[in-house]
Tab-separated table of C-alpha atoms in Angstrom:
chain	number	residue	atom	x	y	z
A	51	UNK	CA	174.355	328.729	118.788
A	52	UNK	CA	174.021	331.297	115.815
A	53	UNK	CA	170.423	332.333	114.974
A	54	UNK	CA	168.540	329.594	112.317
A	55	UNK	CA	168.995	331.843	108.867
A	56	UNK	CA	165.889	330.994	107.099
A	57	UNK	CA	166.882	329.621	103.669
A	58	UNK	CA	163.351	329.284	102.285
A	59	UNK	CA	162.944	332.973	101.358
A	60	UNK	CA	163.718	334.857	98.142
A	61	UNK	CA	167.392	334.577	97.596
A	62	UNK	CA	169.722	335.336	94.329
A	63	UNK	CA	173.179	334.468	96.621
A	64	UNK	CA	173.835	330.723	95.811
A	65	UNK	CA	172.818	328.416	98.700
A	66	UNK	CA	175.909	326.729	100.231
A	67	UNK	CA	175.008	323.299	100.983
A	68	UNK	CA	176.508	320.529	102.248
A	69	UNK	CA	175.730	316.817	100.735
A	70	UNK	CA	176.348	314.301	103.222
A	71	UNK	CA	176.371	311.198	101.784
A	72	UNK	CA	176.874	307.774	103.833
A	73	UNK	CA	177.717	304.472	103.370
A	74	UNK	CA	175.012	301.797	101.600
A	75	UNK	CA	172.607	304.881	100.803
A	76	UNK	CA	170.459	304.250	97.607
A	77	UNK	CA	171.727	305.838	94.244
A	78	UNK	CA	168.253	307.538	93.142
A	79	UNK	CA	168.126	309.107	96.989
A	80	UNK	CA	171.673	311.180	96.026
A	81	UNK	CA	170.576	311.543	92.782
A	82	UNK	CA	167.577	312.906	94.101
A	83	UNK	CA	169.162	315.717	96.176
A	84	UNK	CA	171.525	316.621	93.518
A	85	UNK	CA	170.136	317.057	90.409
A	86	UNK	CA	167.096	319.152	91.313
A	87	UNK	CA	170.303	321.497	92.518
A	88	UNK	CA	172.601	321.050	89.114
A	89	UNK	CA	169.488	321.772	86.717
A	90	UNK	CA	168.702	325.061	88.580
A	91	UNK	CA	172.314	326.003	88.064
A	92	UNK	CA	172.343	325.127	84.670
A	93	UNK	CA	168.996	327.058	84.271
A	94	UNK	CA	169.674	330.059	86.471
A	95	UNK	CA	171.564	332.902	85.173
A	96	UNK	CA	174.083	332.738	88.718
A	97	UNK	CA	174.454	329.729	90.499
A	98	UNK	CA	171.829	329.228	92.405
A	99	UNK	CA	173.368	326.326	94.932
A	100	UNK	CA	177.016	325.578	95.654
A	101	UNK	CA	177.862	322.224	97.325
A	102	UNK	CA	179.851	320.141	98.514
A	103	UNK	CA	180.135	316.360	98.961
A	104	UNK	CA	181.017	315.547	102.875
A	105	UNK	CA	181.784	311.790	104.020
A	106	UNK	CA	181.641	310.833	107.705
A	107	UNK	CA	185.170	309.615	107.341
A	108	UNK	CA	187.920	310.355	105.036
A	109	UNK	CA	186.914	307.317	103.193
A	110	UNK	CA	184.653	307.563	99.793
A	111	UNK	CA	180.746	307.018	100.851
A	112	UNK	CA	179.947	303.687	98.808
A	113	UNK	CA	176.303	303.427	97.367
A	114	UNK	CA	174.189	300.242	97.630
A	115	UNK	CA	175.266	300.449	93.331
A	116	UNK	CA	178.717	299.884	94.402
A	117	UNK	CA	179.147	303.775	93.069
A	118	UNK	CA	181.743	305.210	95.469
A	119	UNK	CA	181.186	309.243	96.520
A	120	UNK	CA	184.738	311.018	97.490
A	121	UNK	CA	183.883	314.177	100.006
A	122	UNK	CA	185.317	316.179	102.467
A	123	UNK	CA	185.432	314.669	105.985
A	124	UNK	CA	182.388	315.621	108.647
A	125	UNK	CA	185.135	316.638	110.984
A	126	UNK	CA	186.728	319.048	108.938
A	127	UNK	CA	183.276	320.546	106.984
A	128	UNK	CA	183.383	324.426	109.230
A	129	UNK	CA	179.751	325.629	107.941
A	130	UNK	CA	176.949	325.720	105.505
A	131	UNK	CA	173.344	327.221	104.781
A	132	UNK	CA	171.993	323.545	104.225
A	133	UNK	CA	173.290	320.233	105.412
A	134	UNK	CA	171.493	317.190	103.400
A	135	UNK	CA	171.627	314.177	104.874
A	136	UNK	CA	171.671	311.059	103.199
A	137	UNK	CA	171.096	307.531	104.316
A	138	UNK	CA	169.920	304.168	103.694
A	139	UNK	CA	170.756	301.150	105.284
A	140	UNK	CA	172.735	300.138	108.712
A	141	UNK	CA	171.758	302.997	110.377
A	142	UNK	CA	172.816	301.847	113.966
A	143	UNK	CA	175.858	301.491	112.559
A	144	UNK	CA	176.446	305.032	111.091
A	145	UNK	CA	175.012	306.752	114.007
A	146	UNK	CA	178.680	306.855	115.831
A	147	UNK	CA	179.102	309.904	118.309
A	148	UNK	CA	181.371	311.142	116.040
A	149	UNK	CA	178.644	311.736	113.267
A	150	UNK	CA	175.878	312.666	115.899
A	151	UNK	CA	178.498	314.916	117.378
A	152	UNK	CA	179.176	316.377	113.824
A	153	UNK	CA	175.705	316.936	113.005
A	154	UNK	CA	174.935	318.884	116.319
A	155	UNK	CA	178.262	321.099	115.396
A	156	UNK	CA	176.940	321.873	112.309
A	157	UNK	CA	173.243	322.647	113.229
A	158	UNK	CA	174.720	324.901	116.096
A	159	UNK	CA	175.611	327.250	113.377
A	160	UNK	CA	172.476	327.447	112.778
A	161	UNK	CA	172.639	325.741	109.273
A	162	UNK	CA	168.676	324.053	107.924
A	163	UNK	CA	169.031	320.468	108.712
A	164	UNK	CA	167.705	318.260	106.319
A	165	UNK	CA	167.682	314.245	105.859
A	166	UNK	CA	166.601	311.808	102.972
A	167	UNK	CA	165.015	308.438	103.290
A	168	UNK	CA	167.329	307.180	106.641
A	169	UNK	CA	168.675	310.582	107.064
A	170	UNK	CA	165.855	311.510	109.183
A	171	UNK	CA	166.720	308.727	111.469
A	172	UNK	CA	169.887	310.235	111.968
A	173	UNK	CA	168.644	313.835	112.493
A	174	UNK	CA	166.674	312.601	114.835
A	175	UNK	CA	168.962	310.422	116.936
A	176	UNK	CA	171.260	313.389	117.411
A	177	UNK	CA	168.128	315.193	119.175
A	178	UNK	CA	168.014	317.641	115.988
A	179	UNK	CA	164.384	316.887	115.047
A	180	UNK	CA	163.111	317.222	118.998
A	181	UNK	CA	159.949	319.539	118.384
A	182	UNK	CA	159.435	319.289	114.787
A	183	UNK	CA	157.105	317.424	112.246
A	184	UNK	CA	159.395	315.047	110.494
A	185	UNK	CA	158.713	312.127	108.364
A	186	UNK	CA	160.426	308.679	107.220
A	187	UNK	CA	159.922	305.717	104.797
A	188	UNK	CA	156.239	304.250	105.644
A	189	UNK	CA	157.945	300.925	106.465
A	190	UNK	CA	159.514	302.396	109.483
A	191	UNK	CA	157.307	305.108	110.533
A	192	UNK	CA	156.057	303.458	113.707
A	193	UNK	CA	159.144	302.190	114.920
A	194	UNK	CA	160.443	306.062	114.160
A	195	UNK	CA	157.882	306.937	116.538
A	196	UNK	CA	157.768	304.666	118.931
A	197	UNK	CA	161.738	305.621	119.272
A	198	UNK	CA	161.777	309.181	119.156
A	199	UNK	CA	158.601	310.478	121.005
A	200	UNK	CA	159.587	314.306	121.202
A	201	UNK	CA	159.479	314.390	117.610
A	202	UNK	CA	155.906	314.914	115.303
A	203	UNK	CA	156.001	312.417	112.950
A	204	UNK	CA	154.063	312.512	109.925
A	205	UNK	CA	153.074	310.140	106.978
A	206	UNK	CA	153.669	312.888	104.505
A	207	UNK	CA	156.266	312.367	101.638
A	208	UNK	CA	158.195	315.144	102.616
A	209	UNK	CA	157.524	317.619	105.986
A	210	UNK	CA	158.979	321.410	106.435
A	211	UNK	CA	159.126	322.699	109.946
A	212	UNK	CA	161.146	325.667	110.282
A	213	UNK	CA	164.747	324.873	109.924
A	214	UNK	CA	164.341	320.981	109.658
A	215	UNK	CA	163.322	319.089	106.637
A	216	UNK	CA	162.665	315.395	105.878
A	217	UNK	CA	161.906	313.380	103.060
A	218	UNK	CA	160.238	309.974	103.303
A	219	UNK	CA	162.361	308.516	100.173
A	220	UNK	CA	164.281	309.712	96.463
A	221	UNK	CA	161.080	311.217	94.638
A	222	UNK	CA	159.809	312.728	97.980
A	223	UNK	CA	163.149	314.387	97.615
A	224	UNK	CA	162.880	315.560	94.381
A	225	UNK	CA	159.358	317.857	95.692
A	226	UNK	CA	161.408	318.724	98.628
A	227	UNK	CA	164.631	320.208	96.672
A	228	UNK	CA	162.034	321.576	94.011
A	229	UNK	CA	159.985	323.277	97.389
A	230	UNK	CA	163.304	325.144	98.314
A	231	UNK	CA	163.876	326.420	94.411
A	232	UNK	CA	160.453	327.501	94.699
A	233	UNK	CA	160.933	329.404	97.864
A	234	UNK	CA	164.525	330.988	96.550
A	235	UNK	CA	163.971	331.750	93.258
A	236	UNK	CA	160.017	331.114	92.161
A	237	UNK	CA	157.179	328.791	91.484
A	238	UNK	CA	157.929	330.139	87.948
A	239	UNK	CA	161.195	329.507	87.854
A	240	UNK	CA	160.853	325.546	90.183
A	241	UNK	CA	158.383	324.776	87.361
A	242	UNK	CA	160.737	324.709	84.733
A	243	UNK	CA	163.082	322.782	86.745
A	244	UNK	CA	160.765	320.278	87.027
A	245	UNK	CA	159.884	320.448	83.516
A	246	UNK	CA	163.608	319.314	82.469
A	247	UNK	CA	162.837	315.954	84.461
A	248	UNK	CA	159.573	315.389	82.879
A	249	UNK	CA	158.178	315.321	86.584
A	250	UNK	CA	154.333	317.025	86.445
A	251	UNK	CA	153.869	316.298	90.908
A	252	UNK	CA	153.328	319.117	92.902
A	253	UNK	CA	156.011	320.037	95.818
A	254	UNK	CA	153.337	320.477	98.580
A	255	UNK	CA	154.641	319.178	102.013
A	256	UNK	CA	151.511	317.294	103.566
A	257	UNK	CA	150.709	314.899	100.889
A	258	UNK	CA	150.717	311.619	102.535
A	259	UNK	CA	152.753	308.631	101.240
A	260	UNK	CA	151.296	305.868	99.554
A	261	UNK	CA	152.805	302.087	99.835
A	262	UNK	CA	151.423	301.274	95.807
A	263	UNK	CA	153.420	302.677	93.102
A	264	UNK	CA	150.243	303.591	90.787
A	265	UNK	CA	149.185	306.947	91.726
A	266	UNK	CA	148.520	308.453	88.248
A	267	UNK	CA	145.432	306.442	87.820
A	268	UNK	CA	143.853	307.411	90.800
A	269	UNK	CA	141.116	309.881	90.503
A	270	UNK	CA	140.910	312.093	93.692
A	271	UNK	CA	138.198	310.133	95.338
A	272	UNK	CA	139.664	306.919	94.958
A	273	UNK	CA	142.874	308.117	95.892
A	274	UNK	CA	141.119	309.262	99.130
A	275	UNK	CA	139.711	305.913	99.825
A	276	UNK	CA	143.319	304.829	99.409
A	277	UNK	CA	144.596	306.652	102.366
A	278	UNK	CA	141.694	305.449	104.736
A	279	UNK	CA	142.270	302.306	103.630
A	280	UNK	CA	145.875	301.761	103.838
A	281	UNK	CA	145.325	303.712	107.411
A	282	UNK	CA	143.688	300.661	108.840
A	283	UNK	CA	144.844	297.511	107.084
A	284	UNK	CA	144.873	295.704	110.884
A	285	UNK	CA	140.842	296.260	111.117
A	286	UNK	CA	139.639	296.925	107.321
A	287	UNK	CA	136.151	299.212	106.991
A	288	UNK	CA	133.339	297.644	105.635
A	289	UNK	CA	132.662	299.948	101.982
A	290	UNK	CA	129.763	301.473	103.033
A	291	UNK	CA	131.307	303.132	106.351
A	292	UNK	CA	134.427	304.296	103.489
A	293	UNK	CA	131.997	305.584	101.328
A	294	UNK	CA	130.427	307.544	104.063
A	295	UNK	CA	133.727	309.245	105.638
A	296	UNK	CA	134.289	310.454	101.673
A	297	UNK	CA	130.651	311.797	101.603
A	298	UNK	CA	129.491	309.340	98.580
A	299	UNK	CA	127.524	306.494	98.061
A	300	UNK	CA	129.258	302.884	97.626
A	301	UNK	CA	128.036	302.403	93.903
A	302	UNK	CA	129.734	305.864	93.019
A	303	UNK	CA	133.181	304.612	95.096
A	304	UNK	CA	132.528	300.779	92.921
A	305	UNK	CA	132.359	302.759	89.674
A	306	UNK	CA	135.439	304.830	90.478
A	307	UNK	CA	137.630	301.870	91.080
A	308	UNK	CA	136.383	300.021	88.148
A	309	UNK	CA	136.697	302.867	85.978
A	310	UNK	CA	140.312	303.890	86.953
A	311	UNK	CA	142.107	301.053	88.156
A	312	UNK	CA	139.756	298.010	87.153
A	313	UNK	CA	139.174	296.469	90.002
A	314	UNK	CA	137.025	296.821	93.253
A	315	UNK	CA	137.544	298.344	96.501
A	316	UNK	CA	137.355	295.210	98.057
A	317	UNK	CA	140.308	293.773	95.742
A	318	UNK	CA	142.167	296.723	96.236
A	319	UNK	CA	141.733	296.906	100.140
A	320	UNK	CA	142.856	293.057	100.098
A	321	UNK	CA	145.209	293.513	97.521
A	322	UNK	CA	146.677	296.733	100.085
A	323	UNK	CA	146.586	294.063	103.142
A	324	UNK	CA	148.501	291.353	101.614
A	325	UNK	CA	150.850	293.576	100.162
A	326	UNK	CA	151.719	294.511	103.690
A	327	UNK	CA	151.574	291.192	105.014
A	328	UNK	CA	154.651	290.281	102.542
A	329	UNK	CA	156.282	293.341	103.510
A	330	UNK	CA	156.209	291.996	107.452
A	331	UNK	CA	157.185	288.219	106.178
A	332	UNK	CA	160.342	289.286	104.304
A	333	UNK	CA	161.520	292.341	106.382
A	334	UNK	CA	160.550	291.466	110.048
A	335	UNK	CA	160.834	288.195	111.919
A	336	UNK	CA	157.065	288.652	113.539
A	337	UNK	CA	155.448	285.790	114.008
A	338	UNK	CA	153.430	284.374	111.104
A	339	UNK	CA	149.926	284.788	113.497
A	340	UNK	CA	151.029	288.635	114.582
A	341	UNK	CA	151.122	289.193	110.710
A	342	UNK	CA	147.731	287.789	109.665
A	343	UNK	CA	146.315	289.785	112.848
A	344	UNK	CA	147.981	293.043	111.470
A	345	UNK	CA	146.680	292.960	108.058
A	346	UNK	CA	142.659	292.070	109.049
A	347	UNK	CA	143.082	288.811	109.110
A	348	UNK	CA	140.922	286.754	112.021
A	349	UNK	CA	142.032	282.894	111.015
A	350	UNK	CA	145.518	281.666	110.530
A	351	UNK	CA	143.777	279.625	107.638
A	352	UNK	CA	141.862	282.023	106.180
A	353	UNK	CA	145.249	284.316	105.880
A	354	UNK	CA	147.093	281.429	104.519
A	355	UNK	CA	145.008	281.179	101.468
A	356	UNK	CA	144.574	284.710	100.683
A	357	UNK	CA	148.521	284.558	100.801
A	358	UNK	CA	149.495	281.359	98.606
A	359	UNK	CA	146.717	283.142	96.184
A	360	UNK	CA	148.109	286.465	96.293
A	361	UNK	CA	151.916	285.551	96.312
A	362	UNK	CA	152.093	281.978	94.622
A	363	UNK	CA	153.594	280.390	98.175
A	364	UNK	CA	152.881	279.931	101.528
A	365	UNK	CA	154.149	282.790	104.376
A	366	UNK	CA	155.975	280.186	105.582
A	367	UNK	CA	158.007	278.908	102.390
A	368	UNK	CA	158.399	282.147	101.235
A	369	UNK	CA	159.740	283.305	104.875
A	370	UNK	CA	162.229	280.431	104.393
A	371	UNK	CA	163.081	281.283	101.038
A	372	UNK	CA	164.042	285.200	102.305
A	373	UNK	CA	168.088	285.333	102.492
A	374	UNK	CA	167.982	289.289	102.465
A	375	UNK	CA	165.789	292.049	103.989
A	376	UNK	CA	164.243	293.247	100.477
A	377	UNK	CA	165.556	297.104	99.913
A	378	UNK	CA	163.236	300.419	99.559
């Protein structure tokens, strides 16, 4: 195996990456990876990334948006600086020895590994994430875990640990790619990268996930009592022990949540468990009981009508209703 070359360091050479894209991967996840990469080329005064597109078979990689990605075969890819991984759905069924096989030839060469949304999965199944912090998607962090114990896992939205990276989803992604411009060329220079997509996040690996799609109307203490919360949806905190682990007073955490997102933390924290309790009736088969138990519910019928309120239709019905897993 050739020595890990570390890629996150000051670099004018262009970064030769490889973009492996698989089958039924989401559209903003590729996008994600590649146009952090084409608007610091088009910004940079050299190239600052050269890639390729790589397929696990000499097929085109077809998106869940039916767009179809033409790339050189796994098999016949000899090296790069940085192999991307991307995946979405069906993972069992990518994860052939041939592509585990594949990945382990190219990380031998002591290329930086890195996987987006299910690519992490993969990374990991091949044994290339043994003894580093990864992440996932939250919806399948604990089963990540529970499968692959030698590996760290973390909640964050995207994790660095020496030559591995992972993303938990597309914008995750986008901070990872913009992390590595910032490492090559510049915060400077990542800023205005960023700037061209309107995107104002920072790229800090460590920032935890969050399953609610509002985070600009958080202030920072609310958006603290948002982690704790969503941290233990399966025994909720009275407000007062919340408020204490923030080091404030429940009135001041009440005022917060009225003020920025109109509501109290009581909503919100029920509003947070019955999110996740639709989550585990449309993507899981777990019994209707094991779901009001892991969302802080003690009765079957007090869980019912928080649900029919909350959703419009009963766990059941709506369980009934589900034809398809619903898609992150």
């Amino acid at each position: 195996m050739k020595s890990a070359k570390n890629i996150l360091q000051p670099e004018h050479r262009a970064l030769k990456t490889a973009v492996l894209v698989l089958d039924e991967c989401n559209t903003l996840s590729f996008a994600s990876a590649v146009d952090p990469m084409r608007a610091a080329n088009r910004l940079a005064d050299r190239p600052a990334f050269d890639w390729d597109y790589v397929t696990a078979t000499p097929e085109p990689a077809m998106l869940t948006s039916a767009l179809q990605v033409p790339g050189i075969p796994l098999a016949r890819l000899d090296h790069c600086d940085l192999m991307i991984v991307i995946a979405g759905f069906n993972l069992v069924r990518h994860a052939t020895p041939s592509l585990l096989a594949g990945l382990r030839r190219i990380a031998n060469t002591g290329a930086t590994m890195a996987g987006i949304d299910g690519g992490p999965w993969l990374l990991a199944e091949a044994g290339l994430l043994d003894g580093h912090a990864a992440t996932t998607h939250w919806e399948d962090l604990e089963t990540f875990a529970s499968r692959f114990p030698e590996v760290d896992v973390r909640p964050d939205r995207f994790t660095v640990s020496g030559n591995r990276l992972t993303s938990g989803g597309a914008i995750p992604a986008v901070e990872m790619m913009l992390h590595i411009i910032a490492a090559r060329h510049g915060a400077g220079f990542a800023a205005r990268v960023s700037g061209l997509f309107l995107y104002e996040g920072a790229p800090e690996p460590g920032r935890p996930q969050s399953r609610t799609g509002a985070p600009h109307r958080h202030s920072a203490l609310t958006a603290r009592a948002n982690v704790i919360m969503q941290a233990a949806l399966d025994e909720p905190l009275p407000l007062a022990e919340i408020a204490k682990a923030l080091g404030t007073s429940p009135r001041t955490l009440q005022q917060q949540f009225r003020l920025r997102l109109n509501t109290t933390p009581q909503d919100h924290y029920l509003q947070l468990r019955l999110a996740e309790a639709r989550r585990l009736v449309t993507d899981t088969d777990m019994p209707l009981m094991d779901v009001a138990q892991a969302t802080g519910f003690t009765s079957q019928s007090s869980f019912a009508r928080a649900f029919r309120t909350a959703h419009g239709q009963s766990a059941r019905d709506l369980r009934q209703d589900r034809t398809q897993p619903t898609h992150h």
